[in-house]
Short mmCIF file of C-alpha atoms and ligand atoms in Angstrom, two decimals:
data_model
loop_
_atom_site.label_atom_id
_atom_site.label_comp_id
_atom_site.label_asym_id
_atom_site.label_seq_id
_atom_site.Cartn_x
_atom_site.Cartn_y
_atom_site.Cartn_z
CA MET A 1 0.00 0.00 0.00
CA ALA A 2 1.33 3.43 -0.91
CA ILE A 3 0.34 6.52 1.06
CA GLU A 4 0.97 9.97 -0.36
CA PRO A 5 0.20 13.39 1.08
CA GLY A 6 -2.89 15.07 -0.35
CA ASP A 7 -2.63 18.34 -2.27
CA ASP A 8 -3.22 21.58 -0.37
CA GLY A 9 -4.48 20.09 2.85
CA SER A 10 -6.71 17.47 1.22
CA PRO A 11 -6.67 13.97 2.77
CA ALA A 12 -3.81 11.56 2.13
CA ARG A 13 -4.09 9.36 -0.96
CA TYR A 14 -4.03 5.59 -0.50
CA THR A 15 -3.18 3.18 -3.30
CA LEU A 16 -3.35 -0.57 -2.86
CA ARG A 17 -0.59 -2.30 -4.79
CA ALA A 18 -1.18 -5.99 -5.35
CA GLY A 19 0.82 -7.50 -8.22
CA GLU A 20 0.06 -5.40 -11.29
CA LEU A 21 -3.07 -3.97 -9.70
CA ARG A 22 -3.16 -0.34 -8.55
CA LEU A 23 -6.38 0.37 -6.69
CA ASP A 24 -7.30 3.90 -5.65
CA LEU A 25 -8.63 3.20 -2.16
CA ASN A 26 -9.90 6.75 -1.57
CA ALA A 27 -12.35 6.18 -4.43
CA ARG A 28 -13.64 3.02 -2.69
CA LEU A 29 -14.68 4.79 0.52
CA GLY A 30 -18.26 3.96 1.44
CA GLN A 31 -18.19 0.94 -0.87
CA TRP A 32 -17.93 -2.78 -0.37
CA LEU A 33 -14.37 -4.11 -0.53
CA THR A 34 -12.97 -7.51 0.39
CA LEU A 35 -9.43 -8.79 0.42
CA THR A 36 -8.81 -12.54 0.41
CA HIS A 37 -5.42 -13.96 1.23
CA THR A 38 -4.65 -16.89 -1.08
CA GLY A 39 -2.23 -18.46 1.38
CA ALA A 40 0.84 -17.48 -0.63
CA ILE A 41 3.48 -15.20 0.89
CA ALA A 42 6.48 -13.93 -1.09
CA CYS A 43 9.57 -12.37 0.51
CA THR A 44 9.60 -8.68 -0.36
CA HIS A 45 13.37 -8.77 -0.77
CA CYS A 46 14.17 -11.95 -2.74
CA GLY A 47 10.70 -12.94 -3.94
CA ARG A 48 11.00 -16.49 -2.66
CA ALA A 49 7.88 -18.18 -1.33
CA THR A 50 7.85 -18.35 2.46
CA ARG A 51 5.43 -20.09 4.77
CA LYS A 52 5.65 -17.32 7.33
CA SER A 53 6.59 -13.67 7.06
CA PHE A 54 9.35 -12.27 9.28
CA GLY A 55 9.80 -8.60 10.12
CA GLN A 56 7.83 -6.63 7.55
CA GLY A 57 7.52 -9.23 4.82
CA TYR A 58 10.82 -11.12 4.68
CA CYS A 59 11.67 -14.82 4.38
CA TYR A 60 13.71 -16.20 7.28
CA PRO A 61 17.12 -16.20 5.47
CA CYS A 62 16.67 -12.55 4.43
CA PHE A 63 15.44 -11.63 7.90
CA LYS A 64 18.64 -13.04 9.42
CA ARG A 65 20.99 -11.69 6.75
CA LEU A 66 19.85 -8.15 5.84
CA ALA A 67 21.07 -5.10 7.73
CA GLN A 68 17.61 -3.53 7.32
CA CYS A 69 16.18 -6.38 9.45
CA ASP A 70 18.74 -6.03 12.26
CA THR A 71 17.77 -4.83 15.73
CA CYS A 72 19.73 -1.58 15.27
CA ILE A 73 17.11 -0.36 12.78
CA VAL A 74 14.60 -0.18 15.64
CA LYS A 75 17.25 0.85 18.19
CA PRO A 76 19.72 2.94 16.16
CA GLU A 77 21.77 3.76 19.24
CA THR A 78 22.92 0.10 19.14
CA CYS A 79 24.43 0.58 15.63
CA HIS A 80 26.94 -2.21 14.92
CA TYR A 81 28.88 -0.39 12.22
CA PHE A 82 31.68 0.91 14.42
CA ALA A 83 32.10 -2.49 16.06
CA GLY A 84 32.67 -3.96 12.60
CA THR A 85 29.64 -6.22 12.92
CA CYS A 86 27.21 -4.45 10.61
CA ARG A 87 25.55 -7.17 8.51
CA GLU A 88 26.01 -5.12 5.32
CA PRO A 89 28.40 -2.22 5.87
CA GLU A 90 27.79 -0.84 2.36
CA TRP A 91 24.04 -0.77 2.90
CA GLY A 92 24.70 0.95 6.23
CA GLU A 93 26.84 3.59 4.55
CA ARG A 94 24.09 4.28 2.02
CA HIS A 95 21.19 4.37 4.47
CA CYS A 96 22.44 5.08 7.99
CA PHE A 97 25.16 7.62 7.26
CA ARG A 98 22.65 10.10 5.89
CA PRO A 99 20.95 13.03 7.58
CA HIS A 100 18.18 11.92 9.92
CA VAL A 101 15.43 14.04 11.37
CA VAL A 102 14.18 13.92 14.93
CA TYR A 103 10.54 14.99 14.97
CA LEU A 104 7.61 15.47 17.27
CA ALA A 105 4.29 14.10 16.09
CA ASN A 106 0.75 13.83 17.35
CA SER A 107 -0.67 10.43 16.45
CA SER A 108 -2.41 9.43 19.68
CA GLY A 109 -0.81 12.22 21.71
CA LEU A 110 2.70 13.64 21.74
CA LYS A 111 5.46 11.35 20.52
CA VAL A 112 9.06 11.62 19.39
CA GLY A 113 10.40 9.81 16.35
CA ILE A 114 13.27 9.64 13.92
CA THR A 115 13.41 9.15 10.19
CA ARG A 116 15.60 9.72 7.22
CA ARG A 117 15.14 13.14 5.65
CA THR A 118 13.82 11.50 2.49
CA GLN A 119 11.09 9.64 4.41
CA VAL A 120 9.32 12.85 5.45
CA PRO A 121 6.26 13.02 5.36
CA THR A 122 5.68 9.32 4.48
CA ARG A 123 6.73 8.21 7.93
CA TRP A 124 4.16 10.49 9.59
CA LEU A 125 1.36 9.28 7.31
CA ASP A 126 2.36 5.68 8.15
CA GLN A 127 1.82 6.45 11.81
CA GLY A 128 -1.49 8.20 11.32
CA ALA A 129 -0.10 11.43 12.78
CA ILE A 130 -2.38 14.46 12.45
CA GLN A 131 0.48 16.89 13.17
CA ALA A 132 4.24 16.71 12.89
CA LEU A 133 7.21 19.00 13.40
CA PRO A 134 10.88 18.28 12.57
CA ILE A 135 12.94 19.63 15.47
CA LEU A 136 16.52 18.44 15.00
CA GLU A 137 18.65 17.19 12.16
CA VAL A 138 21.62 14.89 12.79
CA ASP A 139 24.33 13.37 10.59
CA THR A 140 23.71 9.66 11.13
CA ARG A 141 21.04 7.19 12.16
CA GLN A 142 23.04 6.25 15.25
CA GLN A 143 23.08 9.87 16.44
CA SER A 144 19.32 10.07 15.90
CA GLY A 145 19.01 7.06 18.20
CA PHE A 146 20.95 8.77 20.96
CA VAL A 147 18.85 11.91 20.63
CA GLU A 148 15.61 9.89 20.65
CA THR A 149 16.74 8.00 23.75
CA LEU A 150 17.28 11.35 25.45
CA PHE A 151 13.80 12.58 24.46
CA LYS A 152 12.18 9.36 25.67
CA ARG A 153 12.81 10.55 29.21
CA GLU A 154 10.05 13.09 28.59
CA VAL A 155 7.96 11.85 25.66
CA ALA A 156 6.49 8.58 24.37
CA ASP A 157 7.98 7.06 21.23
CA ARG A 158 5.00 4.87 20.39
CA THR A 159 1.54 5.34 19.02
CA ASN A 160 -1.49 3.90 20.76
CA TRP A 161 -2.97 2.65 17.49
CA ARG A 162 -6.44 2.07 18.92
CA ALA A 163 -6.65 5.69 20.08
CA MET A 164 -5.17 6.84 16.75
CA LEU A 165 -7.89 4.95 14.82
CA LYS A 166 -10.72 6.15 17.07
CA GLY A 167 -9.64 9.60 16.01
CA ASP A 168 -10.47 11.62 19.11
CA VAL A 169 -6.96 13.03 19.35
CA ALA A 170 -6.72 16.62 20.57
CA PRO A 171 -4.49 18.99 18.55
CA LEU A 172 -1.24 20.04 20.23
CA ASP A 173 0.94 23.13 20.06
CA LEU A 174 4.00 21.33 18.73
CA VAL A 175 6.12 24.49 18.61
CA ALA A 176 5.53 25.07 22.32
CA GLU A 177 6.26 21.39 23.04
CA ARG A 178 9.48 21.64 21.02
CA ASP A 179 10.66 24.73 22.89
CA ARG A 180 9.82 23.15 26.25
CA LEU A 181 11.68 19.93 25.43
CA LEU A 182 14.74 21.59 23.87
CA GLU A 183 15.09 23.70 26.98
CA GLY A 184 14.54 20.85 29.42
CA LEU A 185 16.92 18.53 27.59
CA ALA A 186 19.57 21.15 26.74
CA GLU A 187 22.17 19.56 28.98
CA GLY A 188 21.79 16.14 27.38
CA LEU A 189 21.94 17.65 23.90
CA ASP A 190 25.11 19.53 24.79
CA GLU A 191 26.65 16.28 25.96
CA LEU A 192 25.85 14.65 22.60
CA ARG A 193 27.26 17.65 20.75
CA GLY A 194 30.42 17.34 22.83
CA ARG A 195 30.70 13.75 21.70
CA PHE A 196 29.81 14.04 18.00
CA GLY A 197 30.82 17.62 17.22
CA ALA A 198 29.04 20.93 17.70
CA ASP A 199 27.54 20.79 14.17
CA ALA A 200 26.41 17.18 14.30
CA ILE A 201 23.09 17.96 15.98
CA ARG A 202 21.34 20.93 14.45
CA THR A 203 18.23 22.65 15.74
CA LEU A 204 15.60 23.15 13.04
CA ASP A 205 13.19 26.01 12.78
CA GLU A 206 10.41 24.60 10.64
CA ALA A 207 6.66 25.05 10.57
CA PRO A 208 4.40 22.30 11.89
CA VAL A 209 2.74 20.12 9.27
CA ALA A 210 -0.94 19.15 9.45
CA LEU A 211 -1.99 15.80 8.00
CA ASP A 212 -5.47 14.65 7.11
CA TYR A 213 -6.91 11.22 6.30
CA PRO A 214 -9.86 10.00 4.27
CA VAL A 215 -12.24 8.80 7.00
CA LEU A 216 -16.04 8.67 6.69
CA GLU A 217 -16.52 7.46 10.24
CA SER A 218 -14.03 6.42 12.94
CA PRO A 219 -14.68 3.16 14.78
CA THR A 220 -15.98 3.48 18.36
CA LYS A 221 -14.72 -0.01 19.16
CA VAL A 222 -11.60 -1.24 17.38
CA VAL A 223 -11.77 -4.86 16.17
CA SER A 224 -8.51 -6.10 14.69
CA LEU A 225 -8.67 -8.24 11.54
CA ASN A 226 -5.87 -10.60 10.55
CA PHE A 227 -5.25 -12.65 7.36
CA ASP A 228 -3.59 -15.41 9.41
CA LYS A 229 -6.83 -15.97 11.32
CA THR A 230 -9.42 -15.15 8.64
CA PRO A 231 -8.26 -15.23 5.02
CA THR A 232 -11.12 -12.97 3.87
CA VAL A 233 -11.45 -9.54 5.45
CA GLY A 234 -13.56 -6.63 4.36
CA GLY A 235 -16.91 -4.92 4.45
CA ILE A 236 -17.84 -1.33 3.78
CA LEU A 237 -14.64 0.71 3.65
CA MET A 238 -15.13 3.44 6.26
CA GLY A 239 -11.70 5.02 6.36
CA LEU A 240 -7.96 4.96 5.77
CA LYS A 241 -5.54 6.09 8.44
CA GLY A 242 -1.90 5.25 9.11
CA GLN A 243 -1.26 1.77 7.77
CA TYR A 244 -4.85 0.74 8.43
CA LEU A 245 -7.91 0.03 6.37
CA MET A 246 -11.04 0.60 8.47
CA PHE A 247 -14.07 -1.46 7.54
CA ASP A 248 -17.47 -1.49 9.24
CA THR A 249 -16.45 -5.01 10.38
CA GLY A 250 -13.03 -4.11 11.84
CA VAL A 251 -9.59 -2.75 10.96
CA ILE A 252 -6.52 -4.29 9.35
CA ASN A 253 -2.92 -3.12 9.42
CA LEU A 254 -1.89 -3.84 5.83
CA ARG A 255 1.79 -3.15 6.39
CA LYS A 256 1.89 -6.17 8.69
CA PHE A 257 0.90 -8.35 5.74
CA THR A 258 3.36 -7.03 3.18
CA GLY A 259 4.19 -9.87 0.77
CA TYR A 260 0.84 -11.64 1.27
CA GLU A 261 -0.87 -12.48 -1.99
CA VAL A 262 -4.44 -11.18 -1.94
CA VAL A 263 -7.39 -11.23 -4.29
CA VAL A 264 -9.36 -7.96 -4.29
CA ASP A 265 -13.15 -7.91 -4.79
ZN1 LIG B 301 14.01 -13.42 1.09
#
């Protein structure tokens, strides 16, 4: 599934990609839609058939071999590169030694997150954030991990996806939150600058971004649907938010089922 920002404040655009098929999901809102998993799962990296999906759509050998499946992707502060144990140092150089952004977002309340510069605003749409604000830019993924760890003293780093889907999330003044946090954590940031260089961690002065989603009606009770338990999921498509399709029968996180072969009706 591809999620793109809408034009001029219009809701995000969702496209279901299944094989050759490109289905404009926004156009299906309010209509009947079912997805049936055929039982086949293909590794998103090597294409091999796999009985089970590991990580976000990998076969077991790829999951164990690829740097992008290593634990340091989720916990960048544990980067293995400098210890010489990066699974794919060249991949690391291409992806981790690039500017990363530390941001505040409001998905189910205030959270901190990190992403590569090039992943903005996709990452926020993936999380179902209604507001986001880049606050710091750093030179490497590892540094972003250290900064995020520091911020986690004060702010959550996770989304409560049920609250996010229910949609009753109050807007926040992210600029005020940024100023409060930068001030409160100034000592820790100075320490990191002392370690990585004064220019390695740069304060950004950007405007907050507002994000909107195509939702006819948010669920009052969130029922989670799962291809592993019921191969056919669907109903009337009520909304699209984050990585979720919301039906009148329940919600499904499609990103979780990357690589699953589905038939669309
Ligand atoms: Zn594979």
